[in-house]
């Protein structure tokens, strides 16, 4: 593929949902993700991309899922299946270890943490688009969890808003190979301008 070229003034890394419940041993969803995540080296790859971005002085943004709190959803008239699952399992519960960002991925001074999204898209009903625009960003490198829900929804919505998106395909995971295939081989290619490996994006970032 052609060499990826980024301009640090208009490009940012977007990290989606690096919660302990997803990517740490003992997390509520880790056992479901573990097979795929370990097969593609997801967590070490995410850390490699994050460190490369920080070293290159790229801005880092976080798109974080709503953390469960008592009373959530109870009075809602309509609840999407993905929200029902979060409700029943108390996923990313506020004030608990599972609802914290895994230590290595913790936001640093200068990083931007957008308001939490309630369903899947990091853009829907949050300030992510506003924050990106206020910082002059219109190109995104996306990684995180999970490929067929929050990552795909965020990439799709980002494309609708006019962002140019690079998807890092081995810095994400899903519950199965089939869901990874649906997200990375069928759906996301319609919206991301580039779908690349960790090595490819790190090589490009290192040139900044």
PDB file of C-alpha atoms in Angstrom:
ATOM      1  CA  UNK A   1       0.000   0.000   0.000  1.00  0.00           C
ATOM      2  CA  UNK A   2       1.031   3.621  -0.395  1.00  0.00           C
ATOM      3  CA  UNK A   3       2.951   5.139   2.484  1.00  0.00           C
ATOM      4  CA  UNK A   4       0.684   6.737   5.042  1.00  0.00           C
ATOM      5  CA  UNK A   5       1.393  10.421   5.576  1.00  0.00           C
ATOM      6  CA  UNK A   6       0.066  12.380   8.533  1.00  0.00           C
ATOM      7  CA  UNK A   7       0.176  16.046   9.515  1.00  0.00           C
ATOM      8  CA  UNK A   8       0.328  16.334  13.301  1.00  0.00           C
ATOM      9  CA  UNK A   9      -1.505  19.673  13.224  1.00  0.00           C
ATOM     10  CA  UNK A  10      -4.691  18.085  11.885  1.00  0.00           C
ATOM     11  CA  UNK A  11      -4.339  14.438  12.977  1.00  0.00           C
ATOM     12  CA  UNK A  12      -5.195  12.813  16.306  1.00  0.00           C
ATOM     13  CA  UNK A  13      -5.283   9.351  17.807  1.00  0.00           C
ATOM     14  CA  UNK A  14      -8.754   8.350  18.995  1.00  0.00           C
ATOM     15  CA  UNK A  15      -8.775   5.646  21.684  1.00  0.00           C
ATOM     16  CA  UNK A  16     -12.116   3.889  22.163  1.00  0.00           C
ATOM     17  CA  UNK A  17     -13.105   2.279  25.491  1.00  0.00           C
ATOM     18  CA  UNK A  18      -9.809   1.009  26.984  1.00  0.00           C
ATOM     19  CA  UNK A  19     -11.615  -0.063  30.164  1.00  0.00           C
ATOM     20  CA  UNK A  20     -10.422  -2.785  32.520  1.00  0.00           C
ATOM     21  CA  UNK A  21     -13.713  -4.624  31.948  1.00  0.00           C
ATOM     22  CA  UNK A  22     -12.678  -5.040  28.296  1.00  0.00           C
ATOM     23  CA  UNK A  23      -8.920  -5.516  28.232  1.00  0.00           C
ATOM     24  CA  UNK A  24      -7.710  -6.584  31.661  1.00  0.00           C
ATOM     25  CA  UNK A  25      -7.611 -10.062  33.187  1.00  0.00           C
ATOM     26  CA  UNK A  26     -10.598 -10.237  35.533  1.00  0.00           C
ATOM     27  CA  UNK A  27     -12.631  -7.715  33.537  1.00  0.00           C
ATOM     28  CA  UNK A  28     -16.291  -8.580  33.024  1.00  0.00           C
ATOM     29  CA  UNK A  29     -15.908  -8.941  29.249  1.00  0.00           C
ATOM     30  CA  UNK A  30     -12.276 -10.052  29.014  1.00  0.00           C
ATOM     31  CA  UNK A  31     -13.083 -13.772  28.794  1.00  0.00           C
ATOM     32  CA  UNK A  32     -15.302 -13.111  25.768  1.00  0.00           C
ATOM     33  CA  UNK A  33     -12.626 -11.003  24.057  1.00  0.00           C
ATOM     34  CA  UNK A  34      -9.540 -12.880  25.168  1.00  0.00           C
ATOM     35  CA  UNK A  35      -9.293 -15.360  22.294  1.00  0.00           C
ATOM     36  CA  UNK A  36      -9.404 -12.732  19.561  1.00  0.00           C
ATOM     37  CA  UNK A  37      -7.456 -10.110  21.530  1.00  0.00           C
ATOM     38  CA  UNK A  38      -4.561 -12.452  22.273  1.00  0.00           C
ATOM     39  CA  UNK A  39      -4.512 -13.876  18.753  1.00  0.00           C
ATOM     40  CA  UNK A  40      -3.950 -10.465  17.168  1.00  0.00           C
ATOM     41  CA  UNK A  41      -1.878  -9.006  20.035  1.00  0.00           C
ATOM     42  CA  UNK A  42      -4.518  -6.319  20.502  1.00  0.00           C
ATOM     43  CA  UNK A  43      -3.517  -4.828  23.855  1.00  0.00           C
ATOM     44  CA  UNK A  44       0.252  -4.617  23.190  1.00  0.00           C
ATOM     45  CA  UNK A  45      -0.515  -3.183  19.748  1.00  0.00           C
ATOM     46  CA  UNK A  46      -2.793  -0.541  21.234  1.00  0.00           C
ATOM     47  CA  UNK A  47      -0.058   0.433  23.664  1.00  0.00           C
ATOM     48  CA  UNK A  48       2.513   0.580  20.878  1.00  0.00           C
ATOM     49  CA  UNK A  49       0.314   2.932  18.831  1.00  0.00           C
ATOM     50  CA  UNK A  50      -0.443   5.097  21.867  1.00  0.00           C
ATOM     51  CA  UNK A  51       3.232   5.430  22.787  1.00  0.00           C
ATOM     52  CA  UNK A  52       4.156   6.255  19.190  1.00  0.00           C
ATOM     53  CA  UNK A  53       1.476   8.946  19.095  1.00  0.00           C
ATOM     54  CA  UNK A  54       2.675  10.465  22.356  1.00  0.00           C
ATOM     55  CA  UNK A  55       6.311  10.397  21.199  1.00  0.00           C
ATOM     56  CA  UNK A  56       5.312  12.165  17.980  1.00  0.00           C
ATOM     57  CA  UNK A  57       3.302  14.767  19.941  1.00  0.00           C
ATOM     58  CA  UNK A  58       0.049  13.777  18.269  1.00  0.00           C
ATOM     59  CA  UNK A  59      -3.016  14.807  20.214  1.00  0.00           C
ATOM     60  CA  UNK A  60      -4.809  11.919  21.914  1.00  0.00           C
ATOM     61  CA  UNK A  61      -8.584  11.842  22.329  1.00  0.00           C
ATOM     62  CA  UNK A  62     -10.661   9.305  24.244  1.00  0.00           C
ATOM     63  CA  UNK A  63     -14.149   8.121  23.330  1.00  0.00           C
ATOM     64  CA  UNK A  64     -15.433   6.374  26.442  1.00  0.00           C
ATOM     65  CA  UNK A  65     -18.596   4.352  26.956  1.00  0.00           C
ATOM     66  CA  UNK A  66     -21.051   5.416  29.632  1.00  0.00           C
ATOM     67  CA  UNK A  67     -20.125   3.909  32.983  1.00  0.00           C
ATOM     68  CA  UNK A  68     -23.050   2.185  34.672  1.00  0.00           C
ATOM     69  CA  UNK A  69     -24.591   4.000  37.629  1.00  0.00           C
ATOM     70  CA  UNK A  70     -27.551   2.953  39.822  1.00  0.00           C
ATOM     71  CA  UNK A  71     -30.817   3.997  38.205  1.00  0.00           C
ATOM     72  CA  UNK A  72     -29.506   3.939  34.645  1.00  0.00           C
ATOM     73  CA  UNK A  73     -32.092   2.904  32.033  1.00  0.00           C
ATOM     74  CA  UNK A  74     -34.800   2.129  34.609  1.00  0.00           C
ATOM     75  CA  UNK A  75     -37.179   4.833  33.372  1.00  0.00           C
ATOM     76  CA  UNK A  76     -36.249   4.620  29.692  1.00  0.00           C
ATOM     77  CA  UNK A  77     -39.066   3.741  27.313  1.00  0.00           C
ATOM     78  CA  UNK A  78     -36.781   2.182  24.691  1.00  0.00           C
ATOM     79  CA  UNK A  79     -33.494   0.429  25.399  1.00  0.00           C
ATOM     80  CA  UNK A  80     -31.238  -0.962  22.670  1.00  0.00           C
ATOM     81  CA  UNK A  81     -30.031  -4.556  23.129  1.00  0.00           C
ATOM     82  CA  UNK A  82     -26.458  -3.391  23.680  1.00  0.00           C
ATOM     83  CA  UNK A  83     -27.702  -1.117  26.458  1.00  0.00           C
ATOM     84  CA  UNK A  84     -29.756  -3.911  28.019  1.00  0.00           C
ATOM     85  CA  UNK A  85     -26.597  -6.003  28.156  1.00  0.00           C
ATOM     86  CA  UNK A  86     -24.676  -3.187  29.858  1.00  0.00           C
ATOM     87  CA  UNK A  87     -27.527  -2.766  32.336  1.00  0.00           C
ATOM     88  CA  UNK A  88     -27.778  -6.462  33.214  1.00  0.00           C
ATOM     89  CA  UNK A  89     -24.025  -6.903  33.686  1.00  0.00           C
ATOM     90  CA  UNK A  90     -23.347  -3.451  35.187  1.00  0.00           C
ATOM     91  CA  UNK A  91     -20.569  -3.133  32.619  1.00  0.00           C
ATOM     92  CA  UNK A  92     -17.972  -0.409  33.264  1.00  0.00           C
ATOM     93  CA  UNK A  93     -19.609   0.302  36.614  1.00  0.00           C
ATOM     94  CA  UNK A  94     -18.758   3.753  37.904  1.00  0.00           C
ATOM     95  CA  UNK A  95     -16.509   3.710  40.961  1.00  0.00           C
ATOM     96  CA  UNK A  96     -15.264   0.166  40.363  1.00  0.00           C
ATOM     97  CA  UNK A  97     -12.009  -1.184  38.926  1.00  0.00           C
ATOM     98  CA  UNK A  98     -13.817  -2.463  35.838  1.00  0.00           C
ATOM     99  CA  UNK A  99     -15.033   1.034  35.049  1.00  0.00           C
ATOM    100  CA  UNK A 100     -11.522   2.484  35.137  1.00  0.00           C
ATOM    101  CA  UNK A 101      -9.180   2.883  32.174  1.00  0.00           C
ATOM    102  CA  UNK A 102      -6.464   0.223  32.138  1.00  0.00           C
ATOM    103  CA  UNK A 103      -3.416   1.822  33.763  1.00  0.00           C
ATOM    104  CA  UNK A 104      -1.150   1.888  30.703  1.00  0.00           C
ATOM    105  CA  UNK A 105      -3.824   3.737  28.714  1.00  0.00           C
ATOM    106  CA  UNK A 106      -4.709   6.359  31.316  1.00  0.00           C
ATOM    107  CA  UNK A 107      -5.187   9.844  29.865  1.00  0.00           C
ATOM    108  CA  UNK A 108      -2.227  12.175  30.324  1.00  0.00           C
ATOM    109  CA  UNK A 109      -2.190  15.965  30.765  1.00  0.00           C
ATOM    110  CA  UNK A 110      -3.205  17.530  27.474  1.00  0.00           C
ATOM    111  CA  UNK A 111      -5.283  14.547  26.341  1.00  0.00           C
ATOM    112  CA  UNK A 112      -8.967  15.157  25.663  1.00  0.00           C
ATOM    113  CA  UNK A 113     -11.577  12.839  27.184  1.00  0.00           C
ATOM    114  CA  UNK A 114     -14.935  13.326  25.484  1.00  0.00           C
ATOM    115  CA  UNK A 115     -18.226  12.973  27.286  1.00  0.00           C
ATOM    116  CA  UNK A 116     -19.293   9.347  27.657  1.00  0.00           C
ATOM    117  CA  UNK A 117     -21.445   7.840  24.907  1.00  0.00           C
ATOM    118  CA  UNK A 118     -24.607   5.994  25.868  1.00  0.00           C
ATOM    119  CA  UNK A 119     -24.813   3.467  23.052  1.00  0.00           C
ATOM    120  CA  UNK A 120     -21.977   2.815  20.584  1.00  0.00           C
ATOM    121  CA  UNK A 121     -20.852   5.871  18.636  1.00  0.00           C
ATOM    122  CA  UNK A 122     -18.286   8.036  20.382  1.00  0.00           C
ATOM    123  CA  UNK A 123     -19.831  11.004  18.559  1.00  0.00           C
ATOM    124  CA  UNK A 124     -23.532  10.525  19.332  1.00  0.00           C
ATOM    125  CA  UNK A 125     -24.761  12.805  22.131  1.00  0.00           C
ATOM    126  CA  UNK A 126     -21.208  13.737  23.200  1.00  0.00           C
ATOM    127  CA  UNK A 127     -18.825  16.645  22.690  1.00  0.00           C
ATOM    128  CA  UNK A 128     -16.270  14.632  20.692  1.00  0.00           C
ATOM    129  CA  UNK A 129     -16.966  16.385  17.382  1.00  0.00           C
ATOM    130  CA  UNK A 130     -16.830  19.801  19.056  1.00  0.00           C
ATOM    131  CA  UNK A 131     -13.560  18.989  20.831  1.00  0.00           C
ATOM    132  CA  UNK A 132     -11.929  17.720  17.647  1.00  0.00           C
ATOM    133  CA  UNK A 133     -13.003  20.776  15.672  1.00  0.00           C
ATOM    134  CA  UNK A 134     -11.885  23.179  18.396  1.00  0.00           C
ATOM    135  CA  UNK A 135      -8.431  21.578  18.242  1.00  0.00           C
ATOM    136  CA  UNK A 136      -8.284  21.758  14.446  1.00  0.00           C
ATOM    137  CA  UNK A 137      -8.442  17.991  13.966  1.00  0.00           C
ATOM    138  CA  UNK A 138     -10.007  16.421  10.878  1.00  0.00           C
ATOM    139  CA  UNK A 139      -7.973  13.225  10.472  1.00  0.00           C
ATOM    140  CA  UNK A 140      -8.318  10.379  12.958  1.00  0.00           C
ATOM    141  CA  UNK A 141      -6.349   7.236  13.703  1.00  0.00           C
ATOM    142  CA  UNK A 142      -8.803   4.933  15.488  1.00  0.00           C
ATOM    143  CA  UNK A 143      -8.166   1.962  17.773  1.00  0.00           C
ATOM    144  CA  UNK A 144      -9.851   0.340  20.759  1.00  0.00           C
ATOM    145  CA  UNK A 145     -12.839  -1.785  21.714  1.00  0.00           C
ATOM    146  CA  UNK A 146     -14.818  -3.417  20.326  1.00  0.00           C
ATOM    147  CA  UNK A 147     -14.582  -3.707  16.576  1.00  0.00           C
ATOM    148  CA  UNK A 148     -18.190  -4.532  15.671  1.00  0.00           C
ATOM    149  CA  UNK A 149     -19.941  -2.092  18.031  1.00  0.00           C
ATOM    150  CA  UNK A 150     -18.317   1.072  19.424  1.00  0.00           C
ATOM    151  CA  UNK A 151     -15.351   1.156  17.050  1.00  0.00           C
ATOM    152  CA  UNK A 152     -17.420   0.578  13.928  1.00  0.00           C
ATOM    153  CA  UNK A 153     -20.151   2.985  15.033  1.00  0.00           C
ATOM    154  CA  UNK A 154     -17.584   5.692  15.798  1.00  0.00           C
ATOM    155  CA  UNK A 155     -15.816   5.227  12.461  1.00  0.00           C
ATOM    156  CA  UNK A 156     -19.125   5.369  10.582  1.00  0.00           C
ATOM    157  CA  UNK A 157     -20.303   8.494  12.398  1.00  0.00           C
ATOM    158  CA  UNK A 158     -16.896  10.122  11.965  1.00  0.00           C
ATOM    159  CA  UNK A 159     -17.088   9.591   8.215  1.00  0.00           C
ATOM    160  CA  UNK A 160     -20.586  11.108   8.173  1.00  0.00           C
ATOM    161  CA  UNK A 161     -19.147  14.188   9.885  1.00  0.00           C
ATOM    162  CA  UNK A 162     -16.381  14.520   7.312  1.00  0.00           C
ATOM    163  CA  UNK A 163     -13.352  13.124   9.133  1.00  0.00           C
ATOM    164  CA  UNK A 164     -10.699  11.153   7.254  1.00  0.00           C
ATOM    165  CA  UNK A 165     -10.163   7.966   9.219  1.00  0.00           C
ATOM    166  CA  UNK A 166      -7.423   5.377   9.529  1.00  0.00           C
ATOM    167  CA  UNK A 167      -8.451   2.148  11.267  1.00  0.00           C
ATOM    168  CA  UNK A 168      -5.747   0.121  13.032  1.00  0.00           C
ATOM    169  CA  UNK A 169      -7.006  -3.410  12.425  1.00  0.00           C
ATOM    170  CA  UNK A 170      -4.821  -5.284  14.907  1.00  0.00           C
ATOM    171  CA  UNK A 171      -5.366  -2.755  17.708  1.00  0.00           C
ATOM    172  CA  UNK A 172      -8.978  -3.791  18.193  1.00  0.00           C
ATOM    173  CA  UNK A 173     -10.846  -6.968  19.100  1.00  0.00           C
ATOM    174  CA  UNK A 174     -14.317  -8.511  19.131  1.00  0.00           C
ATOM    175  CA  UNK A 175     -15.986 -11.535  20.665  1.00  0.00           C
ATOM    176  CA  UNK A 176     -15.349 -13.742  17.631  1.00  0.00           C
ATOM    177  CA  UNK A 177     -13.484 -13.978  14.349  1.00  0.00           C
ATOM    178  CA  UNK A 178     -16.828 -13.630  12.553  1.00  0.00           C
ATOM    179  CA  UNK A 179     -17.542 -10.295  14.213  1.00  0.00           C
ATOM    180  CA  UNK A 180     -14.010  -9.092  13.433  1.00  0.00           C
ATOM    181  CA  UNK A 181     -14.505 -10.094   9.807  1.00  0.00           C
ATOM    182  CA  UNK A 182     -17.855  -8.301   9.583  1.00  0.00           C
ATOM    183  CA  UNK A 183     -16.414  -5.110  11.045  1.00  0.00           C
ATOM    184  CA  UNK A 184     -12.960  -4.971   9.470  1.00  0.00           C
ATOM    185  CA  UNK A 185     -13.485  -6.681   6.119  1.00  0.00           C
ATOM    186  CA  UNK A 186     -17.075  -5.793   5.251  1.00  0.00           C
ATOM    187  CA  UNK A 187     -18.355  -2.700   7.060  1.00  0.00           C
ATOM    188  CA  UNK A 188     -15.498  -0.398   8.085  1.00  0.00           C
ATOM    189  CA  UNK A 189     -13.850  -0.398   4.607  1.00  0.00           C
ATOM    190  CA  UNK A 190     -16.848   1.634   3.446  1.00  0.00           C
ATOM    191  CA  UNK A 191     -15.965   4.432   5.858  1.00  0.00           C
ATOM    192  CA  UNK A 192     -12.265   4.358   6.742  1.00  0.00           C
ATOM    193  CA  UNK A 193      -9.868   5.708   4.121  1.00  0.00           C
ATOM    194  CA  UNK A 194      -7.155   3.313   5.292  1.00  0.00           C
ATOM    195  CA  UNK A 195      -7.185   0.060   7.257  1.00  0.00           C
ATOM    196  CA  UNK A 196      -3.678  -0.693   8.453  1.00  0.00           C
ATOM    197  CA  UNK A 197      -1.569  -2.716  10.854  1.00  0.00           C
ATOM    198  CA  UNK A 198       0.091  -1.410  13.972  1.00  0.00           C
ATOM    199  CA  UNK A 199       3.506  -1.633  12.336  1.00  0.00           C
ATOM    200  CA  UNK A 200       2.331   0.400   9.355  1.00  0.00           C
ATOM    201  CA  UNK A 201       0.824   3.210  11.375  1.00  0.00           C
ATOM    202  CA  UNK A 202       3.686   3.327  13.876  1.00  0.00           C
ATOM    203  CA  UNK A 203       6.191   3.600  11.000  1.00  0.00           C
ATOM    204  CA  UNK A 204       4.238   6.533   9.581  1.00  0.00           C
ATOM    205  CA  UNK A 205       3.805   8.276  12.941  1.00  0.00           C
ATOM    206  CA  UNK A 206       7.515   7.943  13.674  1.00  0.00           C
ATOM    207  CA  UNK A 207       8.265  10.123  10.643  1.00  0.00           C
ATOM    208  CA  UNK A 208       6.462  13.122  12.144  1.00  0.00           C
TER     209      UNK A 208
END
